Tab-separated table of C-alpha atoms in Angstrom:
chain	number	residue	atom	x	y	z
X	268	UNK	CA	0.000	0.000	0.000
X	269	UNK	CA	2.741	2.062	0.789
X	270	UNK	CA	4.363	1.582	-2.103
X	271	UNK	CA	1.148	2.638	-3.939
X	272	UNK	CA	0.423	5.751	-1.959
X	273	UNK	CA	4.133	6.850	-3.115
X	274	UNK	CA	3.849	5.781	-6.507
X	275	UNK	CA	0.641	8.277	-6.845
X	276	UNK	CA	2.174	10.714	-4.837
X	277	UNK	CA	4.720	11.039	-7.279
X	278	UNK	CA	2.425	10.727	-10.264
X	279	UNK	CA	0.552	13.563	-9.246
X	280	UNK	CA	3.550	15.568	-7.971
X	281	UNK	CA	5.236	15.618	-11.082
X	282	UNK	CA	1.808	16.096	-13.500
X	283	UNK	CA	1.298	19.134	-10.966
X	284	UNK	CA	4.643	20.841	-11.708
X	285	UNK	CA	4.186	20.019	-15.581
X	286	UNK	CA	0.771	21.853	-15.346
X	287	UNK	CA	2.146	24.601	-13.535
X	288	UNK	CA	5.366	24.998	-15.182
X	289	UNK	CA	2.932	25.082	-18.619
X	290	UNK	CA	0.807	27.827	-16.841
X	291	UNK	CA	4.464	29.932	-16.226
X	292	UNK	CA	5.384	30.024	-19.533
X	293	UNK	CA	1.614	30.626	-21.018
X	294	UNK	CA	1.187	33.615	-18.501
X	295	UNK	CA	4.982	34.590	-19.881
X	296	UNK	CA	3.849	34.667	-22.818
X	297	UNK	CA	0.508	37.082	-22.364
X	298	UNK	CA	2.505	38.829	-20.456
X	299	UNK	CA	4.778	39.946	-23.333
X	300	UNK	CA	2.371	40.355	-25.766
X	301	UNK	CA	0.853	42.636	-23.582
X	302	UNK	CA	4.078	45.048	-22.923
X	303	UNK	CA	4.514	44.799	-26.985
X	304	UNK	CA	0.765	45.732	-27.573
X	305	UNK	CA	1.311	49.022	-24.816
X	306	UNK	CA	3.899	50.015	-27.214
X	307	UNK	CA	2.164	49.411	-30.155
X	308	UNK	CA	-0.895	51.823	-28.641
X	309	UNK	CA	1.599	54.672	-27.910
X	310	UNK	CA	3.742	53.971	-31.330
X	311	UNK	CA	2.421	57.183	-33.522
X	312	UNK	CA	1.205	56.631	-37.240
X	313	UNK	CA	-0.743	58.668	-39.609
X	314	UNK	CA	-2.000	55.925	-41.808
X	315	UNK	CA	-3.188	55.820	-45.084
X	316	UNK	CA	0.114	57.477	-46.685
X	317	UNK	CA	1.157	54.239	-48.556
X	318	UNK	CA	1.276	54.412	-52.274
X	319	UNK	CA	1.652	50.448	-52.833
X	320	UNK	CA	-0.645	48.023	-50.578
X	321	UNK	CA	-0.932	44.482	-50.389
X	322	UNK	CA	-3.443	42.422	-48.483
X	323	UNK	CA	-3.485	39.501	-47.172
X	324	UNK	CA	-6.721	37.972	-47.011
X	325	UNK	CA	-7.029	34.129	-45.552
X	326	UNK	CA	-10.349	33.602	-46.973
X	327	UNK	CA	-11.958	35.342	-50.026
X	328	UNK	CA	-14.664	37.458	-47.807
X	329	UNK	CA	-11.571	38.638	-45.322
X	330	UNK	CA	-9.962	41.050	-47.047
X	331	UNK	CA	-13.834	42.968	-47.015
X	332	UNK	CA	-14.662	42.078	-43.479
X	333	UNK	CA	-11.712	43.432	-42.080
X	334	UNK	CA	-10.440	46.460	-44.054
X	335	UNK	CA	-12.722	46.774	-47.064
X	336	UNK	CA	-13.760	50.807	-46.184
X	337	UNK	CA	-10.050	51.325	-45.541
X	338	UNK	CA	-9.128	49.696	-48.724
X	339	UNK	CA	-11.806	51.604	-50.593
X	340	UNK	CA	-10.018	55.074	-49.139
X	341	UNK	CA	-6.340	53.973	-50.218
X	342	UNK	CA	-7.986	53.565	-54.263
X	343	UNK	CA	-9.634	56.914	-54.121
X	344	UNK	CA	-5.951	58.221	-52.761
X	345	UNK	CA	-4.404	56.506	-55.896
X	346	UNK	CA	-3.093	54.007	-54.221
X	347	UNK	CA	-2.007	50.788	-55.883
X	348	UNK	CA	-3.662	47.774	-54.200
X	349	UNK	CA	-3.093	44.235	-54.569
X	350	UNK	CA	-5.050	41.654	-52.523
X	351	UNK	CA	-3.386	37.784	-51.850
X	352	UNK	CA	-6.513	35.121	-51.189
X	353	UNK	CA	-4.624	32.579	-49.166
X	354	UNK	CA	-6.807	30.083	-49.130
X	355	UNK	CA	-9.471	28.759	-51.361
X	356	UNK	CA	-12.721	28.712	-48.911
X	357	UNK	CA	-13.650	25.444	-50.148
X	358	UNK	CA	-15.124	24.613	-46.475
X	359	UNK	CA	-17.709	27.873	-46.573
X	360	UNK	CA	-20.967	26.329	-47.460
X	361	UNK	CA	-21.913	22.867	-47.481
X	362	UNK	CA	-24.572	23.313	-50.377
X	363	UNK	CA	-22.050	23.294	-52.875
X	364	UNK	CA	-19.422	20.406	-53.606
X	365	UNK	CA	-16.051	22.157	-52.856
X	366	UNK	CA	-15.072	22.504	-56.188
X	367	UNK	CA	-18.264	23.759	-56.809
X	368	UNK	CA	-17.441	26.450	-54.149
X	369	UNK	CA	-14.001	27.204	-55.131
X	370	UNK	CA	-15.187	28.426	-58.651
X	371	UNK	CA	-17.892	30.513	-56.847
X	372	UNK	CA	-15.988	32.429	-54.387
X	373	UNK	CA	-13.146	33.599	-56.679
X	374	UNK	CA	-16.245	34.936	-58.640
X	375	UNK	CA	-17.340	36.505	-55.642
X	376	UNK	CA	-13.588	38.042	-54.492
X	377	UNK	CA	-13.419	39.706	-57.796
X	378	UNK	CA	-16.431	41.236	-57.817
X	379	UNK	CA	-16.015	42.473	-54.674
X	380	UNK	CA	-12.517	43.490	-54.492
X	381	UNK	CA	-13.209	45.660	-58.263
X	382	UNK	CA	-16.066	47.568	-55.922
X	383	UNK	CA	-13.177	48.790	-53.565
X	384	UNK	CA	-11.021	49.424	-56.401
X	385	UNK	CA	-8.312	46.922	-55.695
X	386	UNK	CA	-5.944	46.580	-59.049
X	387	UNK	CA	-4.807	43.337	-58.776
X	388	UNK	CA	-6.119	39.897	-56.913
X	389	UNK	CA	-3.966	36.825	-56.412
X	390	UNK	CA	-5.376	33.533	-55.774
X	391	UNK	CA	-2.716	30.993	-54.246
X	392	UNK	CA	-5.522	28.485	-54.097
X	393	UNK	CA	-4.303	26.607	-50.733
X	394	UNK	CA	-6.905	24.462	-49.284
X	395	UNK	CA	-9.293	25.817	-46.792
X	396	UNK	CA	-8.313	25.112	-43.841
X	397	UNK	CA	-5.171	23.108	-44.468
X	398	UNK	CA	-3.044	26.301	-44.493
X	399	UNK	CA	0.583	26.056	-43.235
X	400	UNK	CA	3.906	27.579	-43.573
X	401	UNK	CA	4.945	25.395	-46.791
X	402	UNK	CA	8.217	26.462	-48.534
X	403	UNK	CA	6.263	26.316	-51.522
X	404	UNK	CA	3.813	29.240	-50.264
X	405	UNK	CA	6.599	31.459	-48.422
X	406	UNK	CA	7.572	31.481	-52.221
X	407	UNK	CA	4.914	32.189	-53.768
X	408	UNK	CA	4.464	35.368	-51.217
X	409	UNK	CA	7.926	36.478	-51.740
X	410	UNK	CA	7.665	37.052	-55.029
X	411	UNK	CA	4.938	38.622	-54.957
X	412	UNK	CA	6.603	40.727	-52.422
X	413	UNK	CA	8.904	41.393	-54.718
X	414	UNK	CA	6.604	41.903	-57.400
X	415	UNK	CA	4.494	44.784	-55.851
X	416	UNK	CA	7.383	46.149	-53.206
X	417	UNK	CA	4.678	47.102	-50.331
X	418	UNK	CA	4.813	49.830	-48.219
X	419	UNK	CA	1.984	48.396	-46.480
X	420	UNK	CA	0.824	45.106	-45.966
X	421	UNK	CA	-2.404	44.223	-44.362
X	422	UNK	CA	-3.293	41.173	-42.524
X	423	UNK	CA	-4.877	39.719	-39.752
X	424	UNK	CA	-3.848	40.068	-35.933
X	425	UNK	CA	-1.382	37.265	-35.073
X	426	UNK	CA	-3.651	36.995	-31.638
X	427	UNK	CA	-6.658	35.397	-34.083
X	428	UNK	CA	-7.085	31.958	-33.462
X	429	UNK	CA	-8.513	30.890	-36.806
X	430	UNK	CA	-5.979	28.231	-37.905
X	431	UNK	CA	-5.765	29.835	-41.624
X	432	UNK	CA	-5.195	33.301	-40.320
X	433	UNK	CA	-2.354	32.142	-37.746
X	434	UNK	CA	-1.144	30.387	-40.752
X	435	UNK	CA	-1.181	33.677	-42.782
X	436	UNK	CA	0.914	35.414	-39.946
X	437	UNK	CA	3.742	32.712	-40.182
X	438	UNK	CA	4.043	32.593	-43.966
X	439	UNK	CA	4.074	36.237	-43.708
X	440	UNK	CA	6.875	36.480	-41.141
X	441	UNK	CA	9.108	33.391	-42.578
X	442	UNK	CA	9.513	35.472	-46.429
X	443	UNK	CA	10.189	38.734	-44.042
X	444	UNK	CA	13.394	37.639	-43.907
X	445	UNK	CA	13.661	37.779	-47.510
X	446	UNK	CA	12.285	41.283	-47.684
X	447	UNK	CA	13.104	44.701	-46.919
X	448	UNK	CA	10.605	46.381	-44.108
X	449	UNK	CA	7.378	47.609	-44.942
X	450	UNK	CA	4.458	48.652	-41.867
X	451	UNK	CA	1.856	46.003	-40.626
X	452	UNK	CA	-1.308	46.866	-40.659
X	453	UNK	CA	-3.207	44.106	-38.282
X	454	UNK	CA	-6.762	43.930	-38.638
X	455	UNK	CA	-9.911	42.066	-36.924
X	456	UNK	CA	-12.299	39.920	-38.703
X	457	UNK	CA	-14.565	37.727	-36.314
X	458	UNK	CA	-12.054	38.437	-33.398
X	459	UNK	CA	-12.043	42.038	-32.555
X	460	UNK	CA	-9.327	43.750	-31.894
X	461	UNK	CA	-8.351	44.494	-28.288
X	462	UNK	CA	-6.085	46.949	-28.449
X	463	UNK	CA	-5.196	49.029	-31.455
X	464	UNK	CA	-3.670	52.640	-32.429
X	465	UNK	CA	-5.195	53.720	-35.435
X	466	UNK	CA	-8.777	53.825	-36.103
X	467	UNK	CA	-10.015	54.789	-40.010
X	468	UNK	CA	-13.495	56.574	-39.886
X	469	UNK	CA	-15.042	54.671	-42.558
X	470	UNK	CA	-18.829	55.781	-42.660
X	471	UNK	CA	-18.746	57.956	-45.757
X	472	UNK	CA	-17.919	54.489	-47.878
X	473	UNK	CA	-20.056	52.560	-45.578
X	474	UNK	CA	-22.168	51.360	-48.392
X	475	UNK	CA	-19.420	50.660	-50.689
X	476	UNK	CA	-18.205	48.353	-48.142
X	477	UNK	CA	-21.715	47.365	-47.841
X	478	UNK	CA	-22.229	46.345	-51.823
X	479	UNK	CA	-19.056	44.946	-51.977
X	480	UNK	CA	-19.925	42.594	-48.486
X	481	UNK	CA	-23.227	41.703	-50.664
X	482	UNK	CA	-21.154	39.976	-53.826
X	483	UNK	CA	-20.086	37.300	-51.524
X	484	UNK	CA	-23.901	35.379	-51.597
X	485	UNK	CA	-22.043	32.410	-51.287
X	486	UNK	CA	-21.432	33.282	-47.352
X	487	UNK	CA	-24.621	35.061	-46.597
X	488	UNK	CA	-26.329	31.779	-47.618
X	489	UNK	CA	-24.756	30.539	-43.956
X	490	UNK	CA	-25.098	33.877	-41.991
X	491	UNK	CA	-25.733	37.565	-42.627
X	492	UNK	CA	-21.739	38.704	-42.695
X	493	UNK	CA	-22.892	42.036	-44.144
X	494	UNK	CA	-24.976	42.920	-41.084
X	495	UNK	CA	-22.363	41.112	-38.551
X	496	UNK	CA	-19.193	42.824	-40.224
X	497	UNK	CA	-20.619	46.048	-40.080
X	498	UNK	CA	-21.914	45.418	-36.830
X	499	UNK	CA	-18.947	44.828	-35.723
X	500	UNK	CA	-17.404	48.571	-37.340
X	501	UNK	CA	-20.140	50.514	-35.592
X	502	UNK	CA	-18.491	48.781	-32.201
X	503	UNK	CA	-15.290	49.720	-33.472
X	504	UNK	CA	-16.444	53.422	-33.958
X	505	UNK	CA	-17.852	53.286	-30.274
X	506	UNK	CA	-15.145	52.013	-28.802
X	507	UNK	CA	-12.771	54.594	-30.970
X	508	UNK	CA	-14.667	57.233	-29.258
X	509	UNK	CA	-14.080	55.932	-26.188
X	510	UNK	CA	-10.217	56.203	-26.826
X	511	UNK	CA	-9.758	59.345	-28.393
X	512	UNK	CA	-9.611	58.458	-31.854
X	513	UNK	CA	-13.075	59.932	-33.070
X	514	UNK	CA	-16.422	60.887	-32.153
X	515	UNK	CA	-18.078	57.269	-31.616
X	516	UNK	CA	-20.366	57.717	-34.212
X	517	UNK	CA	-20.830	55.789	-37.249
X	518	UNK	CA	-18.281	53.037	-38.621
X	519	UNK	CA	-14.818	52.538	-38.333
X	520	UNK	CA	-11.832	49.719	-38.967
X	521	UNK	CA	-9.054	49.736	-36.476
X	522	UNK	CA	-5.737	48.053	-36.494
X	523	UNK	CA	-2.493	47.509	-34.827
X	524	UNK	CA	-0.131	49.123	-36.701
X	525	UNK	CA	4.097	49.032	-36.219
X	526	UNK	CA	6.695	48.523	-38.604
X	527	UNK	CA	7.494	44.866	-39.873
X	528	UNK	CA	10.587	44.592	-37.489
X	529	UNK	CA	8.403	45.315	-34.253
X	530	UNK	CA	5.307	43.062	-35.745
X	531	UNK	CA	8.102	40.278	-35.351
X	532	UNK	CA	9.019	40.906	-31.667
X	533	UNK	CA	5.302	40.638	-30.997
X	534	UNK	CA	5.253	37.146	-33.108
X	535	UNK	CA	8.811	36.310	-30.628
X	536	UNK	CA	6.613	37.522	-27.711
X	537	UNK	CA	3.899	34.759	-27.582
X	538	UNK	CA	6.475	32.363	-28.488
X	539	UNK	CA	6.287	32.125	-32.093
């Protein structure tokens, strides 16, 4: 019995330290993604200067979702946009066959993206869901990095826990080191943002964004993401009021926004 008791006893002891050793290095890890996002909310930035823009969308409704009215303000600047679908969004609605759904949703980007004025769209045609950092992909994206030479590259906050949009961050940050800096632009899409430092007033394109939300009928066959997206900017404009950055009425987009150097301490921070 003895012999039993101790056994347990040291079962237990040692699963306990495991567990709390994992719980260290997890609260480690929010902790310094939280001193990187403080500077990030006191790191200045006009926005909207950038003459060449690339997005990075995961899905082909993304790109709309999360910076669509922004996007839409960059073409009517004369800015020279070029949107990257990662993924295919084969998995988005179960009344087609995928291949079915494939063909209808890159339909559906282009029509949309053209409403926002975006010049050129990309299709890499990964599988939904099956994302990853393949060489093959961290390829494909520096070249196109190369191709269109960014100032400004949007794409979704590495704190998302959507597998394709973590997925998006890493390819992103593994052809960095191929490239020379350009500033990150982080936006929200069904995760809001917590903490952010610029916020783009977008209610005088509200129904652009709108019409261009409305192309992809493919999603809105699941759930309304028109009303839910832009939902989701009139909290953002709330909230933006409640920081400073406008009057808390109408819509907005916010993101985190740093250079590409400091985006990759805050990937080093949560242990990327």
């Amino acid at each position: 019995m003895r012999r039993l008791l101790r056994y347990l006893y040291e079962i237990l002891l040692k699963t306990r330290m495991r567990y709390s050793l994992d719980s260290l290095k997890h609260f480690s890890r929010i902790h310094r993604s939280i001193t990187i996002l403080k500077y990030l909310k006191t790191t200045k930035t006009d926005g909207l200067k950038e003459r060449n823009v690339l997005v990075l969308s995961p899905h082909p409704d993304d790109d709309i979702i999360g910076c669509g009215g922004t996007m839409y303000q960059y073409h009517l600047r004369g800015a020279r946009i070029t949107t990257v679908y990662m993924t295919d969004g084969r998995r988005g609605n179960s009344r087609y066959t995928e291949e079915e759904l494939v063909s209808v949703r890159k339909k559906e980007a282009m029509k949309a993206s053209a409403i926002i004025g975006v010049e050129k769209t990309i299709f890499l045609d990964n599988r939904d869901l099956e994302l990853f950092p393949a060489s093959k992909t961290i390829s494909e994206l520096l070249e196109i990095l190369r191709d269109s030479r960014p100032q400004a590259v949007f794409l979704p906050f590495l704190l998302d826990a959507h597998p394709d949009h973590v997925a998006t961050n890493k390819i992103l940050l593994c052809a960095m080191k191929y490239f020379p800096s350009f500033v990150c632009y982080a936006y929200g899409i069904w995760s809001p943002l917590s903490s952010f430092n610029l916020s783009v007033d977008i209610t005088p394109y509200i129904d652009v964004k709108r019409n261009a939300l409305e192309e992809h009928k493919s999603q809105k066959e699941v759930f309304d993401i028109t009303e839910a997206s832009l939902s989701l900017s009139k909290y953002y404009s709330i909230v933006s009021g409640m920081y400073g950055y406008g009057n808390g009425k109408g819509w907005a987009e916010v993101y985190s926004v740093c250079p590409s150097e400091k985006y990759k301490k805050l990937a080093e921070a949560i242990g990327w």
